[in-house]
Short mmCIF file of N, CA and C in Angstrom, two decimals:
data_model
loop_
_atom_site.label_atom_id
_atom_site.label_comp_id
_atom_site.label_asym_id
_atom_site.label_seq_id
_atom_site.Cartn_x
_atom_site.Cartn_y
_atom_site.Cartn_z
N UNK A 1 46.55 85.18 28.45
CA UNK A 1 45.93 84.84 27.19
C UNK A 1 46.83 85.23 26.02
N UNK A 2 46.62 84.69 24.73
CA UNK A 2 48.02 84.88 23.95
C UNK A 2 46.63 84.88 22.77
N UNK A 3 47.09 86.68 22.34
CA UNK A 3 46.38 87.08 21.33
C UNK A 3 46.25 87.25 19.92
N UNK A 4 47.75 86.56 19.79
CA UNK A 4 47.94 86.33 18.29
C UNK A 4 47.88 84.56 17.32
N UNK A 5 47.17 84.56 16.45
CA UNK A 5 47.19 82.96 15.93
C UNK A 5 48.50 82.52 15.85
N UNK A 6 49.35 83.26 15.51
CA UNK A 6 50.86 82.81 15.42
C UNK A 6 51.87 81.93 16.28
N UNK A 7 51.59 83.34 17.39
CA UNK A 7 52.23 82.74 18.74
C UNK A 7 51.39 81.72 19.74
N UNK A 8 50.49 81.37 19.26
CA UNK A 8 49.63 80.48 19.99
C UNK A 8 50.17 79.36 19.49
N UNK A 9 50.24 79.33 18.05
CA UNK A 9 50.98 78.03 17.01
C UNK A 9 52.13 77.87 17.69
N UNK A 10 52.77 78.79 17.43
CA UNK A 10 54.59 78.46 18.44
C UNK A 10 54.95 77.70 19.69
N UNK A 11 53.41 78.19 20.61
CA UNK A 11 53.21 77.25 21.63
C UNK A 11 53.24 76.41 21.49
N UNK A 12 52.33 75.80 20.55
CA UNK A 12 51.58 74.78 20.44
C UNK A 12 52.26 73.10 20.26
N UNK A 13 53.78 74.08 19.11
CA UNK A 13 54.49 73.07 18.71
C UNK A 13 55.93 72.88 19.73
N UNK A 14 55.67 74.04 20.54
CA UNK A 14 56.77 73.86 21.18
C UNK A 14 56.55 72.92 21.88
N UNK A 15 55.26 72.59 23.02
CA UNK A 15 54.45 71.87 23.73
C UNK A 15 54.90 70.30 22.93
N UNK A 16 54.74 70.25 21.73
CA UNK A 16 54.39 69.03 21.33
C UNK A 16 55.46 68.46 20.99
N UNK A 17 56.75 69.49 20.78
CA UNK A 17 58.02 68.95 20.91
C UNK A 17 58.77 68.33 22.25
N UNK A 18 58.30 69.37 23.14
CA UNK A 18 58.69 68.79 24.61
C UNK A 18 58.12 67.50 25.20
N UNK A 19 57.27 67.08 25.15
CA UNK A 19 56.72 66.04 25.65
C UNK A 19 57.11 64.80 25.46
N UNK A 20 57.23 64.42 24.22
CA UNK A 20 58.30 63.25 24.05
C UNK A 20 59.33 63.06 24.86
N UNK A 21 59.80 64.18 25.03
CA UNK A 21 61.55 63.45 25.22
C UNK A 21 61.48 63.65 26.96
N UNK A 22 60.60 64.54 27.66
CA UNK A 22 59.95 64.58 29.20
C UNK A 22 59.78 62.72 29.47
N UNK A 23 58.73 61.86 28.40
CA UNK A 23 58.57 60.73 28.96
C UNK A 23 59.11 59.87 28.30
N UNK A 24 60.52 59.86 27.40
CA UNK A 24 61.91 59.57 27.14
C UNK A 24 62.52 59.04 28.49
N UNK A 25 62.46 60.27 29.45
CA UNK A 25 63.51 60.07 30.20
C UNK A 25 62.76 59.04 31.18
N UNK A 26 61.73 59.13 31.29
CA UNK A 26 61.02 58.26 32.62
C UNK A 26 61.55 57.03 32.43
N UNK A 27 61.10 56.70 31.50
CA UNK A 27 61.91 54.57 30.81
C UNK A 27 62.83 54.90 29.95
N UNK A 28 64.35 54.76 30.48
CA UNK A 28 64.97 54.28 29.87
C UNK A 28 65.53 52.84 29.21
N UNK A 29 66.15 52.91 27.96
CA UNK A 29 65.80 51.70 27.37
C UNK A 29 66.57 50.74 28.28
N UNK A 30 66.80 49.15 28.10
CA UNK A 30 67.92 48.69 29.09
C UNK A 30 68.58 48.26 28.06
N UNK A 31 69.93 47.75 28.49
CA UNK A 31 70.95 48.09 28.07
C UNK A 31 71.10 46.75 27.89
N UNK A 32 72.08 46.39 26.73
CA UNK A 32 72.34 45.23 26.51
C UNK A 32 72.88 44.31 27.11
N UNK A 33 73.32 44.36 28.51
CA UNK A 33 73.59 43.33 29.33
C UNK A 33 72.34 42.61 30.01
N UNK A 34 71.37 44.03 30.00
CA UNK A 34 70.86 43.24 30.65
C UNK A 34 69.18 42.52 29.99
N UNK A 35 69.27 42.87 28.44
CA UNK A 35 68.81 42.39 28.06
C UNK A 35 69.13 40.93 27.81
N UNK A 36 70.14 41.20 28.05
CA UNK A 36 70.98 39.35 27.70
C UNK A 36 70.40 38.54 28.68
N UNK A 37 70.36 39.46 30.19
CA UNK A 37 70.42 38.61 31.25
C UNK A 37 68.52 38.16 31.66
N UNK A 38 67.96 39.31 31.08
CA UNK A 38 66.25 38.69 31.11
C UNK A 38 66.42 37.51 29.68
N UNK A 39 66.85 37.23 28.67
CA UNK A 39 66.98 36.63 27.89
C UNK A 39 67.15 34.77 28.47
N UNK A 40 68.51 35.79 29.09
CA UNK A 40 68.59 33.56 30.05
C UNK A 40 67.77 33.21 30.81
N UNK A 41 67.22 33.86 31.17
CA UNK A 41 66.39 34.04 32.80
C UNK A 41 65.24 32.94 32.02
N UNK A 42 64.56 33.93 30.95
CA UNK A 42 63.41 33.32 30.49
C UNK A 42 63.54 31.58 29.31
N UNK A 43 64.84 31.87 29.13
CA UNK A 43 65.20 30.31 28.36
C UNK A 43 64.67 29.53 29.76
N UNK A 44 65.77 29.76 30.80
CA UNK A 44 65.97 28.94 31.79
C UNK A 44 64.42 28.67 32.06
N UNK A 45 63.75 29.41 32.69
CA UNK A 45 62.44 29.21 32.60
C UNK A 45 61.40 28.62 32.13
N UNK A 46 61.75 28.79 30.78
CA UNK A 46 60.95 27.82 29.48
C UNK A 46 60.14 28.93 28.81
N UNK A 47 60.20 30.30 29.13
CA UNK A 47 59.35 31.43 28.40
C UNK A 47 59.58 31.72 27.20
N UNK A 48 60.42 31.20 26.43
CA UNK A 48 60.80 32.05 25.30
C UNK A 48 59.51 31.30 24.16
N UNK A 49 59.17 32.46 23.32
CA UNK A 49 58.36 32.11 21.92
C UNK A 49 59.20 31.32 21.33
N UNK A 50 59.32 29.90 20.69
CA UNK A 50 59.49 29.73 19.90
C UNK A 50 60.11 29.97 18.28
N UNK A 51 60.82 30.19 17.40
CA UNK A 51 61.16 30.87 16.36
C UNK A 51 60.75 30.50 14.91
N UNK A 52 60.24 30.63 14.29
CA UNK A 52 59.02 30.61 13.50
C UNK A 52 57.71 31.30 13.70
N UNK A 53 56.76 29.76 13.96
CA UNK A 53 55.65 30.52 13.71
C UNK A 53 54.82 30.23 15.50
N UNK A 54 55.42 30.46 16.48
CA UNK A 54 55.17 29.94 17.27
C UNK A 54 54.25 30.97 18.21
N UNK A 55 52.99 30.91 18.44
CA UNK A 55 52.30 31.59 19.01
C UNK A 55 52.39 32.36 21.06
N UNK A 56 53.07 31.15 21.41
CA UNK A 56 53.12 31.14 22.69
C UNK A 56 54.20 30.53 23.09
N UNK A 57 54.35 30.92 24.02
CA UNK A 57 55.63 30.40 24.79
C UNK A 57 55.77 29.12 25.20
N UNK A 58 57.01 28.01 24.73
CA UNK A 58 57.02 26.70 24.87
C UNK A 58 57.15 26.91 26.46
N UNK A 59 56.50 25.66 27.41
CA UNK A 59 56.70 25.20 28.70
C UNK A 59 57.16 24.36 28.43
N UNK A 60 58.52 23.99 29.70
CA UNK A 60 59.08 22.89 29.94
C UNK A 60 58.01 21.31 30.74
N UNK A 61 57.72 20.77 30.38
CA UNK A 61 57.02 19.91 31.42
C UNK A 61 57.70 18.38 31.76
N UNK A 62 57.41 18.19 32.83
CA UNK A 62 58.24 17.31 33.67
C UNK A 62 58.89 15.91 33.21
N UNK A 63 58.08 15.93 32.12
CA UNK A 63 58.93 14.53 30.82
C UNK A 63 59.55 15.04 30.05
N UNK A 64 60.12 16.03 29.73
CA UNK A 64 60.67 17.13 28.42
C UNK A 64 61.74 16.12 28.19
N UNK A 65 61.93 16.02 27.02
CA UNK A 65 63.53 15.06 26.32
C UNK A 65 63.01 13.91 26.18
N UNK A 66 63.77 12.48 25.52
CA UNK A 66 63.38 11.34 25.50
C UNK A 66 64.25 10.82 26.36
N UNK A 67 63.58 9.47 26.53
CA UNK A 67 63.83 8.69 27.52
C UNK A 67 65.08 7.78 26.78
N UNK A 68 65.40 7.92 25.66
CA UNK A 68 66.64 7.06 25.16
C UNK A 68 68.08 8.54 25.31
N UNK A 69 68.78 7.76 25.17
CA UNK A 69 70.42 8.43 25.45
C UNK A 69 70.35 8.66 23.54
N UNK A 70 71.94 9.43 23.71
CA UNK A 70 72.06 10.11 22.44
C UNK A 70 73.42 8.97 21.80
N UNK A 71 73.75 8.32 22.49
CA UNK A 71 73.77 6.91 22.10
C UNK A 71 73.13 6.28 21.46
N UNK A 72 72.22 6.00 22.37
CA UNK A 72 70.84 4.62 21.59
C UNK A 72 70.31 5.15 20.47
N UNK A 73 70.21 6.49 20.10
CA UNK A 73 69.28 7.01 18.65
C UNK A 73 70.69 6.49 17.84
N UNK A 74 72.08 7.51 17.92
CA UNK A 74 73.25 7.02 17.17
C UNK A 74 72.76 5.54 16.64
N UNK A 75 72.81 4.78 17.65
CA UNK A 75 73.42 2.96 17.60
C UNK A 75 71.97 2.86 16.59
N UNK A 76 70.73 3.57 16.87
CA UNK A 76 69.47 2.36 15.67
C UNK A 76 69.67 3.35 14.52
N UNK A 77 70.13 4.65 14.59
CA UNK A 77 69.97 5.27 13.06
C UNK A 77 71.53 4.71 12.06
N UNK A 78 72.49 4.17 12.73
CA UNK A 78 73.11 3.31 11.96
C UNK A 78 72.46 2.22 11.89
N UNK A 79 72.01 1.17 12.71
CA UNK A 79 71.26 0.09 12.25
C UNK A 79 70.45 0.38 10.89
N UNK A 80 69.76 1.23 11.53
CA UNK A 80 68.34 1.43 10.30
C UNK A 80 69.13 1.59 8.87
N UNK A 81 70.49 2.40 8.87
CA UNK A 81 70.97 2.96 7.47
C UNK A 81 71.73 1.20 6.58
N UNK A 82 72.54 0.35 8.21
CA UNK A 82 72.93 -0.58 7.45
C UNK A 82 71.57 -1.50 6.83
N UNK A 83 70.46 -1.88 7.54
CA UNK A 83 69.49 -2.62 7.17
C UNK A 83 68.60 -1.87 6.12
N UNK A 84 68.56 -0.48 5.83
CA UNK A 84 67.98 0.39 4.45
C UNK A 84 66.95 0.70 4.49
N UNK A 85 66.45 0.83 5.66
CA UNK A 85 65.34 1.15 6.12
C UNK A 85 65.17 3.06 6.98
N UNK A 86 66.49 3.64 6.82
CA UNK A 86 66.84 5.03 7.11
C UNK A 86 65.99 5.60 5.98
N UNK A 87 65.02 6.78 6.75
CA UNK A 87 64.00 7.49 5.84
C UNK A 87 65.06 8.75 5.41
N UNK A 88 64.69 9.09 3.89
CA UNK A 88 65.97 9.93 3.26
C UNK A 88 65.45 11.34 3.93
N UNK A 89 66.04 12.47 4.16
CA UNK A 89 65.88 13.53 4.75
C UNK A 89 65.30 14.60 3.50
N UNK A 90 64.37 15.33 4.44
CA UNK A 90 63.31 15.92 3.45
C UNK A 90 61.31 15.24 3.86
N UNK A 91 60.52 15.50 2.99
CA UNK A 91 59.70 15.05 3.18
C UNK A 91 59.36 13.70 3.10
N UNK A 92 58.55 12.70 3.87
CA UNK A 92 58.78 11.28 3.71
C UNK A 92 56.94 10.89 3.21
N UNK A 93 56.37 11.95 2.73
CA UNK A 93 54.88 11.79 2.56
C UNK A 93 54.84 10.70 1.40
N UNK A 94 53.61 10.06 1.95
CA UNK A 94 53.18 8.94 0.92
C UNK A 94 53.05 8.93 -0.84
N UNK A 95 53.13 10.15 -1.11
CA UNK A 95 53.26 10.72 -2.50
C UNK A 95 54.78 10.34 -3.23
N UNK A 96 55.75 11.08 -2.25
CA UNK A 96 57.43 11.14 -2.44
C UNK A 96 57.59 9.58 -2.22
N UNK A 97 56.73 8.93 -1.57
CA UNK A 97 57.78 7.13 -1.12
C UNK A 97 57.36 6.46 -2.47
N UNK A 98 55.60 6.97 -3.38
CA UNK A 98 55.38 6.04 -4.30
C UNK A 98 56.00 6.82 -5.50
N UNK A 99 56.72 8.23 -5.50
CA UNK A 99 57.03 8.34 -7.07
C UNK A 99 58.40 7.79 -7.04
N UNK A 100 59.17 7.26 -5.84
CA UNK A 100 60.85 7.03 -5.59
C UNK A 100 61.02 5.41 -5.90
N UNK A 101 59.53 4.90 -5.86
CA UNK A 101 59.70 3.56 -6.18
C UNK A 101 59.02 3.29 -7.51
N UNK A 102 58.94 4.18 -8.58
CA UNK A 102 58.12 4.04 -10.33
C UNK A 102 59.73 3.82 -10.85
N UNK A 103 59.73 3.06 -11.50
CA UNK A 103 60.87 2.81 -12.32
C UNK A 103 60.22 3.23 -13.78
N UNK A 104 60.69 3.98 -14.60
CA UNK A 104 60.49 4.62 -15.89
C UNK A 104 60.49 3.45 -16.98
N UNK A 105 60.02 3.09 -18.11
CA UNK A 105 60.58 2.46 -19.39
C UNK A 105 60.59 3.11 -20.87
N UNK A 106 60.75 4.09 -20.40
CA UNK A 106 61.53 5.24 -21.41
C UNK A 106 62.96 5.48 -21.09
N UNK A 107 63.26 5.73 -22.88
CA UNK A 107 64.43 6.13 -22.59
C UNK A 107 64.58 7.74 -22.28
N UNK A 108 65.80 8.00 -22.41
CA UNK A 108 66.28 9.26 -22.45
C UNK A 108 65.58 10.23 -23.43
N UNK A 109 66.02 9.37 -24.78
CA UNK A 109 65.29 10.30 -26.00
C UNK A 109 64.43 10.34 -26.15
N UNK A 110 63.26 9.66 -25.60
CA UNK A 110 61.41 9.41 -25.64
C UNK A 110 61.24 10.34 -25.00
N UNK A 111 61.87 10.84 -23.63
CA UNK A 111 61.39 11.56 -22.29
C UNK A 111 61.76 12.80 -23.22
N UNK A 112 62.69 13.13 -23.83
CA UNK A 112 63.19 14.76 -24.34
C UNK A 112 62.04 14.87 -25.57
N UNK A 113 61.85 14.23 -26.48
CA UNK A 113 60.64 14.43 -27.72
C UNK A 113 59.37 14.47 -27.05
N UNK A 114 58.78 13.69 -26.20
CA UNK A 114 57.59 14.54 -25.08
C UNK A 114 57.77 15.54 -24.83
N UNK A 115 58.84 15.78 -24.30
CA UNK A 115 58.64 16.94 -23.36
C UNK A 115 58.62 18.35 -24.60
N UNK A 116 59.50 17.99 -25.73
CA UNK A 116 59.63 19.06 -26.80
C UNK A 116 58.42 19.53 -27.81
N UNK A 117 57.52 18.24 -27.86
CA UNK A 117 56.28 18.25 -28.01
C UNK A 117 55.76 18.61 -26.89
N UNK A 118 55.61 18.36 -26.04
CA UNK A 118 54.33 19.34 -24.90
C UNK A 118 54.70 21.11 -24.58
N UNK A 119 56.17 21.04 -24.86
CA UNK A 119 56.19 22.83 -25.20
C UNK A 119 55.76 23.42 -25.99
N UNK A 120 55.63 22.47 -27.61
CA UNK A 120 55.30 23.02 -28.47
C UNK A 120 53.45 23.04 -28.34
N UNK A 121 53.47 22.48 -27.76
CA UNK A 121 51.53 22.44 -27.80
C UNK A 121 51.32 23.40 -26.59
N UNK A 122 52.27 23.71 -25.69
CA UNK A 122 52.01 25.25 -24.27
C UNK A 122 51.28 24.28 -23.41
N UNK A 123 51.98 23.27 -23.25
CA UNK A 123 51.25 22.16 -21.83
C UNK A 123 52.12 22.21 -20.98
N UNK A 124 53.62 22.90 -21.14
CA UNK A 124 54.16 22.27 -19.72
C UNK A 124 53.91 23.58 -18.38
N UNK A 125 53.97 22.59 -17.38
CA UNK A 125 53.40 23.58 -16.45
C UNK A 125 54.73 24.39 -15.86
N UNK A 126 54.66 25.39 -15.34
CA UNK A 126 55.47 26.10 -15.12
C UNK A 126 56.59 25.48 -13.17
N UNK A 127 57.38 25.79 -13.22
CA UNK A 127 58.28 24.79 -12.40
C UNK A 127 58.20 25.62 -10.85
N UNK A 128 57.53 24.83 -9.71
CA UNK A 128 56.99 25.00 -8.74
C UNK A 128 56.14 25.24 -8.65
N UNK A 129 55.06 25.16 -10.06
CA UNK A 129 53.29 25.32 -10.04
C UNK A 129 52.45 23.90 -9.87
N UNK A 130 53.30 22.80 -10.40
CA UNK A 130 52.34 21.56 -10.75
C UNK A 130 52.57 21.17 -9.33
N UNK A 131 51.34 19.62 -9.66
CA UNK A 131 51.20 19.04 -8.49
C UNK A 131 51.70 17.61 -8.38
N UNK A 132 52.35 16.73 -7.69
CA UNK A 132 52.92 15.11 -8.16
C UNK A 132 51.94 14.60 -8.01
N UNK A 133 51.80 13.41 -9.53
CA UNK A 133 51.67 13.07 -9.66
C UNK A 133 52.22 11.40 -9.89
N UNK A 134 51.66 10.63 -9.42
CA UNK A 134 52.82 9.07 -9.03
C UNK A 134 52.13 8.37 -10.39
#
């Protein structure tokens, strides 16, 4: 029995220092080879999460890839670009296709005196707040 509050404390923390590093040693960490090598294992597999926002692990399933060669996309995404029908990269939402086809009939200097007037009245909206409008 240990009759002083002191040395009971001393125990106490000695105890609580030892224990950690007792089940330290049981799992050690693995080592970077062979983290590499569960790494391929599970590509190969099809286990890996995804990178973003991906909840679960993509499976490979027995149609995975398309059925055209990396040819045939080449050969129609030049077609599509000579015939002008190649969708521009970025978003292609129905909003962006009708403000890309408004042709303006203002000039330059109409568009700058609006806009110098709507600062002066505290209308313009702040840049990545508004919403498009077509």
């Amino acid at each position: 029995m240990i009759r002083t509050p002191r040395l009971a404390a001393i125990v106490a923390v000695v105890a609580l220092l030892a224990a950690p590093s007792a089940f330290a040693q049981a799992s050690a960490p693995a080592s970077r080879a062979e983290v590499k090598a569960e790494t391929r294992a599970a590509e190969k597999a099809g286990q890996l999460t995804p990178a973003g926002q991906g909840s679960a692990p993509m499976t490979k399933g027995a149609d995975a890839g398309t059925p055209t060669t990396r040819a045939e996309r080449k050969a129609a995404t030049l077609r599509a670009r000579k015939e002008g029908t190649l969708q521009p990269a970025g978003s292609t939402q129905a909003g962006d296709v009708a403000i890309q086809k408004l042709r303006t009939t203002k000039t330059r200097a109409e568009r700058k005196a609006e806009t110098a007037e709507a600062r002066k009245k505290g209308q313009l909206v702040p840049a990545g707040e508004g919403s498009l409008k077509p």
